[in-house]
PDB file of C-alpha atoms in Angstrom:
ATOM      1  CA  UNK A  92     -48.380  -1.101  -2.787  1.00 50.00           C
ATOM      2  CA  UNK A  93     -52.279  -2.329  -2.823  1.00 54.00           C
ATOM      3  CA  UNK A  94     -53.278  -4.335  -0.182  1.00 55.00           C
ATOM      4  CA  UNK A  95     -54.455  -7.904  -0.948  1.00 56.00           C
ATOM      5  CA  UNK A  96     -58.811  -8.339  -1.586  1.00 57.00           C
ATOM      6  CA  UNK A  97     -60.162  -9.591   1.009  1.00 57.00           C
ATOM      7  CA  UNK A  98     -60.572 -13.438   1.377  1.00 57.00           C
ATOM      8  CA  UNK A  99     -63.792 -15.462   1.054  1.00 60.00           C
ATOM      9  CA  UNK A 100     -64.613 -17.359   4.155  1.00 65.00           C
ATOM     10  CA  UNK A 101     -63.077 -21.347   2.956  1.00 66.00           C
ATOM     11  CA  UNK A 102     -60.985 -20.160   0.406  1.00 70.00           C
ATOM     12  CA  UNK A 103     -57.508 -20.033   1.226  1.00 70.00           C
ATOM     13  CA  UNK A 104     -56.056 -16.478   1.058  1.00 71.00           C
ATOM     14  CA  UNK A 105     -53.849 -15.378  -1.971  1.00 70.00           C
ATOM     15  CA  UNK A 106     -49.709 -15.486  -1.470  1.00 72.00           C
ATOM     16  CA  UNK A 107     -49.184 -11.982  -0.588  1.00 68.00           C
ATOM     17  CA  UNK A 108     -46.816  -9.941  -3.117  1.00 65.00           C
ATOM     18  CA  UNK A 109     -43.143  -9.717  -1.831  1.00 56.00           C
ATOM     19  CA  UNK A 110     -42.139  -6.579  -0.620  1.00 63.00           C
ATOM     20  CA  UNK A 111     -40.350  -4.461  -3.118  1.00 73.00           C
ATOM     21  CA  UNK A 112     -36.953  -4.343  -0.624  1.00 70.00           C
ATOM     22  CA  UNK A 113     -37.034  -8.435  -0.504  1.00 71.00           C
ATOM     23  CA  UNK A 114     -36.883  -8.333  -5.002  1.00 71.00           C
ATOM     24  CA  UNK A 115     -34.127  -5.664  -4.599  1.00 70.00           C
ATOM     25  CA  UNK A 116     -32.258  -7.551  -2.332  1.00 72.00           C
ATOM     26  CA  UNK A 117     -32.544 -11.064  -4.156  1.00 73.00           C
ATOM     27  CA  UNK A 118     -30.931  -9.363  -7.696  1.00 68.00           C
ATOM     28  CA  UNK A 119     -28.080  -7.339  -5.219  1.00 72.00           C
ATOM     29  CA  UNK A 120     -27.354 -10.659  -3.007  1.00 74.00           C
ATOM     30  CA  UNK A 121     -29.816 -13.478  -4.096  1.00 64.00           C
ATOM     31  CA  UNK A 122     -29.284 -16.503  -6.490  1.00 68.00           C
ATOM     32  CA  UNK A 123     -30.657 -13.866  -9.377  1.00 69.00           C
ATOM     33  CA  UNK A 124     -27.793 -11.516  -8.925  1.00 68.00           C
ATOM     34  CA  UNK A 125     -25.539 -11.369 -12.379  1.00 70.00           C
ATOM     35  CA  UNK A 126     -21.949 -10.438 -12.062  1.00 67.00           C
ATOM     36  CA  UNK A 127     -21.331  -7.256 -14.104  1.00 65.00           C
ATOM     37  CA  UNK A 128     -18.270  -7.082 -16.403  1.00 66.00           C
ATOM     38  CA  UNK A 129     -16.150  -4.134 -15.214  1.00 65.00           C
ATOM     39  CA  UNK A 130     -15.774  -1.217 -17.440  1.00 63.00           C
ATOM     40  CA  UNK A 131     -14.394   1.904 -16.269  1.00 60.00           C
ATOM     41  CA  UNK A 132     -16.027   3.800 -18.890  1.00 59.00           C
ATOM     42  CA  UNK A 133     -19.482   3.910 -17.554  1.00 63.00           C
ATOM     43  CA  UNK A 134     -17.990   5.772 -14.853  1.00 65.00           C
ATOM     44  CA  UNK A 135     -16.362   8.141 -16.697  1.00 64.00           C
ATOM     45  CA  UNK A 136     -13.049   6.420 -16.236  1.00 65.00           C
ATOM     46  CA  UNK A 137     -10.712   6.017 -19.058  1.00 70.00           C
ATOM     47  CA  UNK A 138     -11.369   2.617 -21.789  1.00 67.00           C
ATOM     48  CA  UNK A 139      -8.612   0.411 -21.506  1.00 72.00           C
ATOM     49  CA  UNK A 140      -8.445  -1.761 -24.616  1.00 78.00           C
ATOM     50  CA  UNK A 141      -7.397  -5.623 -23.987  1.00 82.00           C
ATOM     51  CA  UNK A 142      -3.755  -6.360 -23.602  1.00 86.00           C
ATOM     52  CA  UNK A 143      -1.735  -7.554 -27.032  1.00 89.00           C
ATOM     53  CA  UNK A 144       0.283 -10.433 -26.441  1.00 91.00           C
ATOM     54  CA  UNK A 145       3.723  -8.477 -27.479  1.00 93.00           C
ATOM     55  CA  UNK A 146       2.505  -5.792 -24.603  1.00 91.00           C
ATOM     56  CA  UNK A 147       2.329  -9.019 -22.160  1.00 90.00           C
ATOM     57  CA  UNK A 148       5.252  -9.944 -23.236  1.00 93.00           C
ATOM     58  CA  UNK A 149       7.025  -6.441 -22.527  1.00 92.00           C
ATOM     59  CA  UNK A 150       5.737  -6.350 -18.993  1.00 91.00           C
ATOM     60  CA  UNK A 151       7.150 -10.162 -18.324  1.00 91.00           C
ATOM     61  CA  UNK A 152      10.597  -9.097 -19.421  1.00 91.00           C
ATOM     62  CA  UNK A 153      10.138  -5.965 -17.572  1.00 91.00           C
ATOM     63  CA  UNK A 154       8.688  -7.834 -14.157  1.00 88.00           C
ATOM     64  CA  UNK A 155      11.919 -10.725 -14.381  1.00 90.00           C
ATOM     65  CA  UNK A 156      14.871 -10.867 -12.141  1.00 90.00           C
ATOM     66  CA  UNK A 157      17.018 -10.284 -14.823  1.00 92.00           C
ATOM     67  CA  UNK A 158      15.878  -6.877 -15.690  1.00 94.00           C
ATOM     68  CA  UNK A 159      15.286  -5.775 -12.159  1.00 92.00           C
ATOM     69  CA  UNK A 160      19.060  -6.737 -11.374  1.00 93.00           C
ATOM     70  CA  UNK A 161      20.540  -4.854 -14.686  1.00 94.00           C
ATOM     71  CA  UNK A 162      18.081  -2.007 -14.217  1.00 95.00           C
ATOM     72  CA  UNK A 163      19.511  -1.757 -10.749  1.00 94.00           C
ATOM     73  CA  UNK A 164      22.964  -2.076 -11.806  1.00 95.00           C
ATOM     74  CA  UNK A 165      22.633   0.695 -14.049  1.00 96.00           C
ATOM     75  CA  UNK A 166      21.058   2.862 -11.805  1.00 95.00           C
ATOM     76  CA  UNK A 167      23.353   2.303  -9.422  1.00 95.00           C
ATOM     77  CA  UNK A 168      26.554   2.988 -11.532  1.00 96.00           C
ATOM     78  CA  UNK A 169      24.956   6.363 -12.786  1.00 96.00           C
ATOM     79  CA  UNK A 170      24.301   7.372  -9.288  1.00 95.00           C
ATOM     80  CA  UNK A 171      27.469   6.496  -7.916  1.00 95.00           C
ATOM     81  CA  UNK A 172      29.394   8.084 -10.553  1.00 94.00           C
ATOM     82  CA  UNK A 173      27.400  11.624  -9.668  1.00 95.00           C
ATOM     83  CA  UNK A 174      27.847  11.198  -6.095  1.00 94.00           C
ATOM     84  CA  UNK A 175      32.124  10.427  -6.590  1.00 92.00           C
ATOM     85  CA  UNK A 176      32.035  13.774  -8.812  1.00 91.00           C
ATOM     86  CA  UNK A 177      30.054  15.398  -6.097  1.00 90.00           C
ATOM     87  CA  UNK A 178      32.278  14.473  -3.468  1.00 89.00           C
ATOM     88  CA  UNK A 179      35.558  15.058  -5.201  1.00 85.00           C
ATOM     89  CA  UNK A 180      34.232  18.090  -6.112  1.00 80.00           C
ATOM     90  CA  UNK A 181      34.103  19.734  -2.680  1.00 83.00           C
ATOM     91  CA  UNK A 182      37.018  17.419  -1.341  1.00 79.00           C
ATOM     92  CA  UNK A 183      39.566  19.944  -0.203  1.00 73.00           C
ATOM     93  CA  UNK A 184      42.653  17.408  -0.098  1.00 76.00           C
ATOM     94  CA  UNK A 185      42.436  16.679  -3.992  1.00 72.00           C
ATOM     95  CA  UNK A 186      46.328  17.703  -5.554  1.00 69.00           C
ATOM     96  CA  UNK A 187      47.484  17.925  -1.773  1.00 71.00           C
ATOM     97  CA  UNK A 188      51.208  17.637  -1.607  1.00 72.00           C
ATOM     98  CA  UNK A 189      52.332  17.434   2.213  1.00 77.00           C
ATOM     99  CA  UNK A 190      55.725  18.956   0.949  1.00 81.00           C
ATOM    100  CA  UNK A 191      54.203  21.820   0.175  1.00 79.00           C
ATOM    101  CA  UNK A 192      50.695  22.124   1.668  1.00 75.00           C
ATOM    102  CA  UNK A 193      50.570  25.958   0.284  1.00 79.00           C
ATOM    103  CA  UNK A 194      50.430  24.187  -3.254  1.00 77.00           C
ATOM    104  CA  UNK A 195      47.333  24.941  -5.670  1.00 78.00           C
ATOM    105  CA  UNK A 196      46.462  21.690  -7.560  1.00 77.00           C
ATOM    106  CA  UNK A 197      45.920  22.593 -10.737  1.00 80.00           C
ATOM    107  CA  UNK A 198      42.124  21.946 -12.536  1.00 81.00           C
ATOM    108  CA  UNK A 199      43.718  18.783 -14.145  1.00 87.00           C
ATOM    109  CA  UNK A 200      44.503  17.266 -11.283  1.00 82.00           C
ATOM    110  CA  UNK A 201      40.844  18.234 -10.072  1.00 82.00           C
ATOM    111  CA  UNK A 202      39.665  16.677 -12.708  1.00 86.00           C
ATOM    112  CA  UNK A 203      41.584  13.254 -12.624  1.00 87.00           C
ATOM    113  CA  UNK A 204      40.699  12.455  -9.097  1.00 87.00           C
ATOM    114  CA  UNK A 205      36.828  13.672  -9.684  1.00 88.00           C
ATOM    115  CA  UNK A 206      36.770  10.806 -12.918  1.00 90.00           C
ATOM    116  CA  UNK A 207      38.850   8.635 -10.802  1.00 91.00           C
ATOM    117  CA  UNK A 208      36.233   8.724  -7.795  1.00 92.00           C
ATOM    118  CA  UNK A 209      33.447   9.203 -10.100  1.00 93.00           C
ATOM    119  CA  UNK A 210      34.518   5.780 -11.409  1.00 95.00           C
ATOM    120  CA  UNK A 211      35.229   3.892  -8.367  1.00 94.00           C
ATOM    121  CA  UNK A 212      31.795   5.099  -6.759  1.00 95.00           C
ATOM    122  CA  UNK A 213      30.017   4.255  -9.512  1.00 96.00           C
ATOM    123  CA  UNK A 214      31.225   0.674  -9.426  1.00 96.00           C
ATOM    124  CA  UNK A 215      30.937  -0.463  -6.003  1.00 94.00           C
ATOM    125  CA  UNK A 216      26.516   1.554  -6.101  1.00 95.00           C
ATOM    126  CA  UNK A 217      26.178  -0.671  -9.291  1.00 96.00           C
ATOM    127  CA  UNK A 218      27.386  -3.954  -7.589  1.00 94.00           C
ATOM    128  CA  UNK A 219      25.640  -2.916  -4.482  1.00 94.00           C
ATOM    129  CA  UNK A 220      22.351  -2.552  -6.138  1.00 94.00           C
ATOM    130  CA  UNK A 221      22.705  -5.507  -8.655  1.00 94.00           C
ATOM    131  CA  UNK A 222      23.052  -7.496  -5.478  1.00 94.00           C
ATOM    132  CA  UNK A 223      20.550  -5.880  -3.513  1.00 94.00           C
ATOM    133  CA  UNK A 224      17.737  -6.613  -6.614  1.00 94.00           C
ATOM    134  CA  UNK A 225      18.953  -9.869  -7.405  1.00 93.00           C
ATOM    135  CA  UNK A 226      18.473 -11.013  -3.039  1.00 94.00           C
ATOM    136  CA  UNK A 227      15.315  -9.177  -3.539  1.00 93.00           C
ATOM    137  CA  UNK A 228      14.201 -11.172  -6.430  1.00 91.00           C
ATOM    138  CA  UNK A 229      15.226 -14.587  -5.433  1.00 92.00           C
ATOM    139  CA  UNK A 230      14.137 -13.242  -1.917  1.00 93.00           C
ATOM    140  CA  UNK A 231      10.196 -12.684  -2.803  1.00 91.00           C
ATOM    141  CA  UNK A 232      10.343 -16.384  -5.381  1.00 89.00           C
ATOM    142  CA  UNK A 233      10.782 -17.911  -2.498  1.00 91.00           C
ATOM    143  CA  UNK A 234       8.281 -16.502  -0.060  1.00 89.00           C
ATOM    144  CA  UNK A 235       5.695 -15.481  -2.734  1.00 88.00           C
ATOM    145  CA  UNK A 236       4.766 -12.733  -1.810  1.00 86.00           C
ATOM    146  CA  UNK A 237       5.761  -9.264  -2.845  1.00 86.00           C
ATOM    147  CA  UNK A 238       5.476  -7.256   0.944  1.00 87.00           C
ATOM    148  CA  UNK A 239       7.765  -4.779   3.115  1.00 88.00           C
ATOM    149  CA  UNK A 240       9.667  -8.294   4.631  1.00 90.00           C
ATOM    150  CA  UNK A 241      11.623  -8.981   1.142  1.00 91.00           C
ATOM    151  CA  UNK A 242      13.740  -5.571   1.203  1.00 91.00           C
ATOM    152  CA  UNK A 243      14.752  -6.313   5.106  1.00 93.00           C
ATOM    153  CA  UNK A 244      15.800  -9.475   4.288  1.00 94.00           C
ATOM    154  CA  UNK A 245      17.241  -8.789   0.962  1.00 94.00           C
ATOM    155  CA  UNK A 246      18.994  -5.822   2.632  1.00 94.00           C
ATOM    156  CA  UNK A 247      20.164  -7.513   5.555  1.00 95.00           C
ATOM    157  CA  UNK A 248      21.747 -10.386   3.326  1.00 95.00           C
ATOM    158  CA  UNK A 249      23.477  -7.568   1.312  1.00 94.00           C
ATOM    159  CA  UNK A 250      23.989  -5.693   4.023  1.00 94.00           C
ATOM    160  CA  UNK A 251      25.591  -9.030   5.944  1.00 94.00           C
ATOM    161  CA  UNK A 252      28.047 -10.092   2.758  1.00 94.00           C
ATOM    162  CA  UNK A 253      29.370  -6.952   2.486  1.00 92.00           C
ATOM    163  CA  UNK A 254      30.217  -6.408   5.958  1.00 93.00           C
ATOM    164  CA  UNK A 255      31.222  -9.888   6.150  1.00 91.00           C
ATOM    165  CA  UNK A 256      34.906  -8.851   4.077  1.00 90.00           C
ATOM    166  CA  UNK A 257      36.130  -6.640   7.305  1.00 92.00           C
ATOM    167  CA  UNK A 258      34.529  -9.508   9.877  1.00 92.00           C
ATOM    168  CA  UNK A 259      31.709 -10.797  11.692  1.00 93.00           C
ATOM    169  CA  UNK A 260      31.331  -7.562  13.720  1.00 94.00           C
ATOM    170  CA  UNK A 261      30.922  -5.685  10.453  1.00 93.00           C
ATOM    171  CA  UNK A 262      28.849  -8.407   9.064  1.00 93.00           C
ATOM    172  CA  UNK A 263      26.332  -7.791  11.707  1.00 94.00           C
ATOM    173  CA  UNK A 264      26.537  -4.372  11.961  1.00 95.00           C
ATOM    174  CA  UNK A 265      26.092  -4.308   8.065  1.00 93.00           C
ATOM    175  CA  UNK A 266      23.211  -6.223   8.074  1.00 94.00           C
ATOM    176  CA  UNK A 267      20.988  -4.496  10.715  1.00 94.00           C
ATOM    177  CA  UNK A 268      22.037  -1.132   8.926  1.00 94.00           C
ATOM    178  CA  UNK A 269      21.457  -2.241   5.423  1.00 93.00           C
ATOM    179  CA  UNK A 270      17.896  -3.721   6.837  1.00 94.00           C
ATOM    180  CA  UNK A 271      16.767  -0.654   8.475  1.00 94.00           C
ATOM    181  CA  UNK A 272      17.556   1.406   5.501  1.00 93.00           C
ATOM    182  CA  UNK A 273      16.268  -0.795   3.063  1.00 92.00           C
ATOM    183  CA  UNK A 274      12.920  -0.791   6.003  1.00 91.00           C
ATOM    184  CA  UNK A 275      12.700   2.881   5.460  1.00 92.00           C
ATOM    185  CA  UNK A 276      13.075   3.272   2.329  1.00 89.00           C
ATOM    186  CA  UNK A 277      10.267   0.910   1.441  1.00 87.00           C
ATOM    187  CA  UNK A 278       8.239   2.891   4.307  1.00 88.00           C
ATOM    188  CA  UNK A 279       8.667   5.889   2.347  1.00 88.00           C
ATOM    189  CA  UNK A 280       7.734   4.550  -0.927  1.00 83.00           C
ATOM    190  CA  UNK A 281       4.784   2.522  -0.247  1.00 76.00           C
TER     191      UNK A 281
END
């Protein structure tokens, strides 16, 4: 940077040119700073074209209650029904007869109780999770905010009112168990 002529005795000196940092810093934090539309593709990041409205609409259906609760329910049936199979599967008591415990049941019977408990499983993991989404749902609507304190709550209250059928006891004990897995498992996946 040149340095300023010198000054003629009475004259009043020139303004002195800003320093190059001060003109950086007024267009990076000053009044003359312009906000810059983000676009990942100067960066090398992928161009994401603007949203249609059908593709807005997708994602609202997608992000309701109503979804989240059917979505759940199905999940839940499917895995419930695999986990009954599983279990009656490896359960050595399926076809025992206690008049004759030497008895072989036969691979029909094997399979009628593995459908039977496939069914039965999948039910009660279906109603379980459609009312474990739905408390979820209703759960963050009310508080408004989508955090780690919805799923103990929402599995505490499921937790609770299932429980609840055998007593208070097993309400309580249901609801601090349901809680802390429903804690952990949003631990693990956030």
């Amino acid at each position: 940077m040149a340095a300023p002529p010198p000054s003629v005795p009475g004259e009043p000196s020139p303004p002195s040119p800003p320093l190059q940092y001060s003109v950086l810093l007024e267009h990076l934090v000053g009044d003359k700073r312009r906000p810059r539309a983000w676009d990942p593709a100067v960066f090398g990041g992928i161009p994401c074209p603007p949203k249609s409205e059908e593709q807005k609409m997708v994602e609202r259906v997608m992000e309701s209650c109503p979804f989240k609760a059917a979505l759940a329910c199905v999940g839940g049936f499917v895995l419930g029904g695999a986990f009954g199979i599983f279990t009656a599967g490896i359960d050595t008591n399926v076809g025992f007869d206690p008049k004759d415990p030497y008895r072989t049941p036969t691979a029909k019977e094997v399979l009628k109780d593995m459908g039977q408990r496939g069914i039965s499983y999948a039910k009660n993991f279906a109603i379980v999770g459609a009312m474990f989404s739905c408390t979820e749902c209703v759960v963050e609507s009310y508080r408004g905010k989508s955090d780690w304190k919805n799923s103990v709550i929402s599995g505490c209250i499921t937790g609770g009112a299932i429980g609840f059928r055998a007593g208070l006891k097993a309400g309580v004990i249901g609801c601090g168990g349901f809680a802390a897995f429903s804690a952990a498992v949003d631990y693990y996946l956030r």
